[in-house]
Amino acid sequence: MRKHTEKLLTLFVCTLALVTLPLQAGAAPQKQEPRGGDLSKEVRHQLVLLPYYSVFDNLGYRIEGSKVTLVGQVVRPTLKSDAENVVKRVEGVSSVDNQIEVLPVSPMDDQIRRATYRAIYGDAGLSRYGFQAVPSIHIIVKNGNVTLEGVVDNEGDKNLAGMRANGVPNVFSVKNNLVVASS
């Protein structure tokens, strides 16, 4: 019985120490301004975590001091405002200039988005790009015109994605802005 009580007491003291140690360490938080690289990483992190950010949206940003300019195109208007709201809350950001374009509502563009997605990510050579939380090839469709944005591993993948998008019916033009990771 005595050993059991000692074990409980030891367990209680250890638990108490684990609980109070982080509280003591965090008692006097020191606020640090993120450096340029840290600010950029945090802004990117917050944008990628947006719940409705998809393969059909393209979000980018520029940082000038503590001012962040958001750029790109989105399908949902709420994603534009969500992006601005999360970036405003990043420590070190003093202002946000939201220049994100909301793409027009179009059933034909929606059809082209789905068909282009199937053409690109259904290809055996490109399917690996679709296994990420946010796929690295973004498909932007505006008035029947397709723009490919993102990063691929090599020039062959970039060209293949462009060819697959060009083969989709009802597409007026394809602009291939994919960037090769090694360059």
PDB file of N, CA, C and O in Angstrom, residues 120-121 126 129 136-139 147-163 165 175-181 183:
ATOM      1  N   ILE A 120      -4.674  16.488 -67.051  1.00  0.00           N
ATOM      2  CA  ILE A 120      -3.330  16.632 -66.476  1.00  0.00           C
ATOM      3  C   ILE A 120      -3.071  15.580 -65.405  1.00  0.00           C
ATOM      4  O   ILE A 120      -2.114  14.810 -65.489  1.00  0.00           O
ATOM      5  N   TYR A 121      -3.921  15.528 -64.387  1.00  0.00           N
ATOM      6  CA  TYR A 121      -3.657  14.629 -63.267  1.00  0.00           C
ATOM      7  C   TYR A 121      -4.007  13.178 -63.578  1.00  0.00           C
ATOM      8  O   TYR A 121      -3.613  12.269 -62.845  1.00  0.00           O
ATOM      9  N   LEU A 126       2.152  12.674 -64.945  1.00  0.00           N
ATOM     10  CA  LEU A 126       1.908  13.878 -64.140  1.00  0.00           C
ATOM     11  C   LEU A 126       1.112  13.601 -62.864  1.00  0.00           C
ATOM     12  O   LEU A 126       0.971  14.489 -62.027  1.00  0.00           O
ATOM     13  N   TYR A 129       1.989  14.741 -59.181  1.00  0.00           N
ATOM     14  CA  TYR A 129       1.826  16.119 -58.710  1.00  0.00           C
ATOM     15  C   TYR A 129       0.496  16.325 -57.989  1.00  0.00           C
ATOM     16  O   TYR A 129       0.312  17.313 -57.294  1.00  0.00           O
ATOM     17  N   SER A 136       0.670  20.801 -57.039  1.00  0.00           N
ATOM     18  CA  SER A 136       1.612  21.844 -57.454  1.00  0.00           C
ATOM     19  C   SER A 136       1.312  22.437 -58.820  1.00  0.00           C
ATOM     20  O   SER A 136       1.893  23.455 -59.185  1.00  0.00           O
ATOM     21  N   ILE A 137       0.428  21.832 -59.595  1.00  0.00           N
ATOM     22  CA  ILE A 137       0.027  22.425 -60.873  1.00  0.00           C
ATOM     23  C   ILE A 137      -1.378  23.001 -60.688  1.00  0.00           C
ATOM     24  O   ILE A 137      -2.334  22.278 -60.438  1.00  0.00           O
ATOM     25  N   HIS A 138      -1.476  24.332 -60.769  1.00  0.00           N
ATOM     26  CA  HIS A 138      -2.763  25.007 -60.606  1.00  0.00           C
ATOM     27  C   HIS A 138      -3.348  25.335 -61.974  1.00  0.00           C
ATOM     28  O   HIS A 138      -2.628  25.779 -62.880  1.00  0.00           O
ATOM     29  N   ILE A 139      -4.647  25.128 -62.099  1.00  0.00           N
ATOM     30  CA  ILE A 139      -5.362  25.306 -63.364  1.00  0.00           C
ATOM     31  C   ILE A 139      -6.294  26.504 -63.214  1.00  0.00           C
ATOM     32  O   ILE A 139      -7.286  26.437 -62.486  1.00  0.00           O
ATOM     33  N   THR A 147      -4.692  28.952 -67.887  1.00  0.00           N
ATOM     34  CA  THR A 147      -3.332  29.305 -67.484  1.00  0.00           C
ATOM     35  C   THR A 147      -2.881  28.267 -66.473  1.00  0.00           C
ATOM     36  O   THR A 147      -3.595  27.980 -65.507  1.00  0.00           O
ATOM     37  N   LEU A 148      -1.719  27.696 -66.700  1.00  0.00           N
ATOM     38  CA  LEU A 148      -1.133  26.735 -65.766  1.00  0.00           C
ATOM     39  C   LEU A 148      -0.101  27.456 -64.914  1.00  0.00           C
ATOM     40  O   LEU A 148       0.790  28.118 -65.437  1.00  0.00           O
ATOM     41  N   GLU A 149      -0.249  27.343 -63.604  1.00  0.00           N
ATOM     42  CA  GLU A 149       0.661  27.979 -62.656  1.00  0.00           C
ATOM     43  C   GLU A 149       1.204  26.922 -61.714  1.00  0.00           C
ATOM     44  O   GLU A 149       0.520  25.947 -61.423  1.00  0.00           O
ATOM     45  N   GLY A 150       2.413  27.117 -61.221  1.00  0.00           N
ATOM     46  CA  GLY A 150       2.965  26.207 -60.231  1.00  0.00           C
ATOM     47  C   GLY A 150       4.366  25.765 -60.567  1.00  0.00           C
ATOM     48  O   GLY A 150       5.061  26.388 -61.379  1.00  0.00           O
ATOM     49  N   VAL A 151       4.774  24.661 -59.948  1.00  0.00           N
ATOM     50  CA  VAL A 151       6.145  24.181 -60.060  1.00  0.00           C
ATOM     51  C   VAL A 151       6.127  22.701 -60.438  1.00  0.00           C
ATOM     52  O   VAL A 151       5.354  21.925 -59.886  1.00  0.00           O
ATOM     53  N   VAL A 152       6.983  22.335 -61.390  1.00  0.00           N
ATOM     54  CA  VAL A 152       7.166  20.938 -61.784  1.00  0.00           C
ATOM     55  C   VAL A 152       8.652  20.593 -61.691  1.00  0.00           C
ATOM     56  O   VAL A 152       9.499  21.474 -61.571  1.00  0.00           O
ATOM     57  N   ASP A 153       8.947  19.306 -61.783  1.00  0.00           N
ATOM     58  CA  ASP A 153      10.322  18.835 -61.592  1.00  0.00           C
ATOM     59  C   ASP A 153      11.238  19.082 -62.785  1.00  0.00           C
ATOM     60  O   ASP A 153      12.434  19.255 -62.621  1.00  0.00           O
ATOM     61  N   ASN A 154      10.671  19.050 -63.996  1.00  0.00           N
ATOM     62  CA  ASN A 154      11.536  19.162 -65.171  1.00  0.00           C
ATOM     63  C   ASN A 154      10.786  19.748 -66.361  1.00  0.00           C
ATOM     64  O   ASN A 154       9.556  19.884 -66.337  1.00  0.00           O
ATOM     65  N   GLU A 155      11.533  20.105 -67.381  1.00  0.00           N
ATOM     66  CA  GLU A 155      10.977  20.727 -68.588  1.00  0.00           C
ATOM     67  C   GLU A 155       9.998  19.787 -69.305  1.00  0.00           C
ATOM     68  O   GLU A 155       8.998  20.228 -69.862  1.00  0.00           O
ATOM     69  N   GLY A 156      10.282  18.491 -69.271  1.00  0.00           N
ATOM     70  CA  GLY A 156       9.396  17.518 -69.909  1.00  0.00           C
ATOM     71  C   GLY A 156       8.008  17.513 -69.281  1.00  0.00           C
ATOM     72  O   GLY A 156       6.992  17.452 -69.987  1.00  0.00           O
ATOM     73  N   ASP A 157       7.942  17.596 -67.951  1.00  0.00           N
ATOM     74  CA  ASP A 157       6.655  17.645 -67.255  1.00  0.00           C
ATOM     75  C   ASP A 157       5.912  18.942 -67.576  1.00  0.00           C
ATOM     76  O   ASP A 157       4.691  18.943 -67.744  1.00  0.00           O
ATOM     77  N   LYS A 158       6.649  20.025 -67.668  1.00  0.00           N
ATOM     78  CA  LYS A 158       6.033  21.309 -68.022  1.00  0.00           C
ATOM     79  C   LYS A 158       5.404  21.213 -69.407  1.00  0.00           C
ATOM     80  O   LYS A 158       4.245  21.610 -69.599  1.00  0.00           O
ATOM     81  N   ASN A 159       6.152  20.681 -70.369  1.00  0.00           N
ATOM     82  CA  ASN A 159       5.639  20.563 -71.737  1.00  0.00           C
ATOM     83  C   ASN A 159       4.470  19.591 -71.815  1.00  0.00           C
ATOM     84  O   ASN A 159       3.492  19.841 -72.533  1.00  0.00           O
ATOM     85  N   LEU A 160       4.559  18.485 -71.094  1.00  0.00           N
ATOM     86  CA  LEU A 160       3.485  17.496 -71.096  1.00  0.00           C
ATOM     87  C   LEU A 160       2.192  18.092 -70.534  1.00  0.00           C
ATOM     88  O   LEU A 160       1.117  17.892 -71.091  1.00  0.00           O
ATOM     89  N   ALA A 161       2.295  18.847 -69.446  1.00  0.00           N
ATOM     90  CA  ALA A 161       1.115  19.490 -68.859  1.00  0.00           C
ATOM     91  C   ALA A 161       0.494  20.466 -69.860  1.00  0.00           C
ATOM     92  O   ALA A 161      -0.731  20.519 -70.013  1.00  0.00           O
ATOM     93  N   GLY A 162       1.323  21.219 -70.552  1.00  0.00           N
ATOM     94  CA  GLY A 162       0.819  22.152 -71.565  1.00  0.00           C
ATOM     95  C   GLY A 162       0.121  21.429 -72.705  1.00  0.00           C
ATOM     96  O   GLY A 162      -0.950  21.856 -73.166  1.00  0.00           O
ATOM     97  N   MET A 163       0.697  20.328 -73.161  1.00  0.00           N
ATOM     98  CA  MET A 163       0.081  19.551 -74.248  1.00  0.00           C
ATOM     99  C   MET A 163      -1.252  18.952 -73.803  1.00  0.00           C
ATOM    100  O   MET A 163      -2.226  18.970 -74.551  1.00  0.00           O
ATOM    101  N   ALA A 165      -3.271  20.091 -71.507  1.00  0.00           N
ATOM    102  CA  ALA A 165      -4.254  21.176 -71.398  1.00  0.00           C
ATOM    103  C   ALA A 165      -4.714  21.632 -72.781  1.00  0.00           C
ATOM    104  O   ALA A 165      -5.898  21.944 -72.974  1.00  0.00           O
ATOM    105  N   LYS A 175      -1.888  29.121 -71.576  1.00  0.00           N
ATOM    106  CA  LYS A 175      -0.661  29.826 -71.216  1.00  0.00           C
ATOM    107  C   LYS A 175       0.032  28.986 -70.146  1.00  0.00           C
ATOM    108  O   LYS A 175      -0.532  28.762 -69.077  1.00  0.00           O
ATOM    109  N   ASN A 176       1.225  28.520 -70.446  1.00  0.00           N
ATOM    110  CA  ASN A 176       1.937  27.634 -69.549  1.00  0.00           C
ATOM    111  C   ASN A 176       2.975  28.417 -68.750  1.00  0.00           C
ATOM    112  O   ASN A 176       4.079  28.671 -69.206  1.00  0.00           O
ATOM    113  N   ASN A 177       2.605  28.805 -67.534  1.00  0.00           N
ATOM    114  CA  ASN A 177       3.510  29.538 -66.648  1.00  0.00           C
ATOM    115  C   ASN A 177       4.175  28.635 -65.619  1.00  0.00           C
ATOM    116  O   ASN A 177       4.677  29.118 -64.603  1.00  0.00           O
ATOM    117  N   LEU A 178       4.180  27.337 -65.854  1.00  0.00           N
ATOM    118  CA  LEU A 178       4.809  26.421 -64.914  1.00  0.00           C
ATOM    119  C   LEU A 178       6.305  26.702 -64.834  1.00  0.00           C
ATOM    120  O   LEU A 178       6.934  26.995 -65.850  1.00  0.00           O
ATOM    121  N   VAL A 179       6.840  26.587 -63.654  1.00  0.00           N
ATOM    122  CA  VAL A 179       8.260  26.842 -63.410  1.00  0.00           C
ATOM    123  C   VAL A 179       8.925  25.502 -63.097  1.00  0.00           C
ATOM    124  O   VAL A 179       8.393  24.693 -62.359  1.00  0.00           O
ATOM    125  N   VAL A 180      10.101  25.291 -63.691  1.00  0.00           N
ATOM    126  CA  VAL A 180      10.873  24.094 -63.421  1.00  0.00           C
ATOM    127  C   VAL A 180      11.657  24.309 -62.128  1.00  0.00           C
ATOM    128  O   VAL A 180      12.359  25.317 -61.987  1.00  0.00           O
ATOM    129  N   ALA A 181      11.524  23.376 -61.184  1.00  0.00           N
ATOM    130  CA  ALA A 181      12.089  23.525 -59.838  1.00  0.00           C
ATOM    131  C   ALA A 181      13.596  23.756 -59.852  1.00  0.00           C
ATOM    132  O   ALA A 181      14.118  24.505 -59.034  1.00  0.00           O
ATOM    133  N   SER A 183      15.410  25.380 -61.917  1.00  0.00           N
ATOM    134  CA  SER A 183      15.864  26.677 -62.461  1.00  0.00           C
ATOM    135  C   SER A 183      15.554  27.816 -61.552  1.00  0.00           C
ATOM    136  O   SER A 183      14.821  27.772 -60.636  1.00  0.00           O
TER     137      SER A 183
END
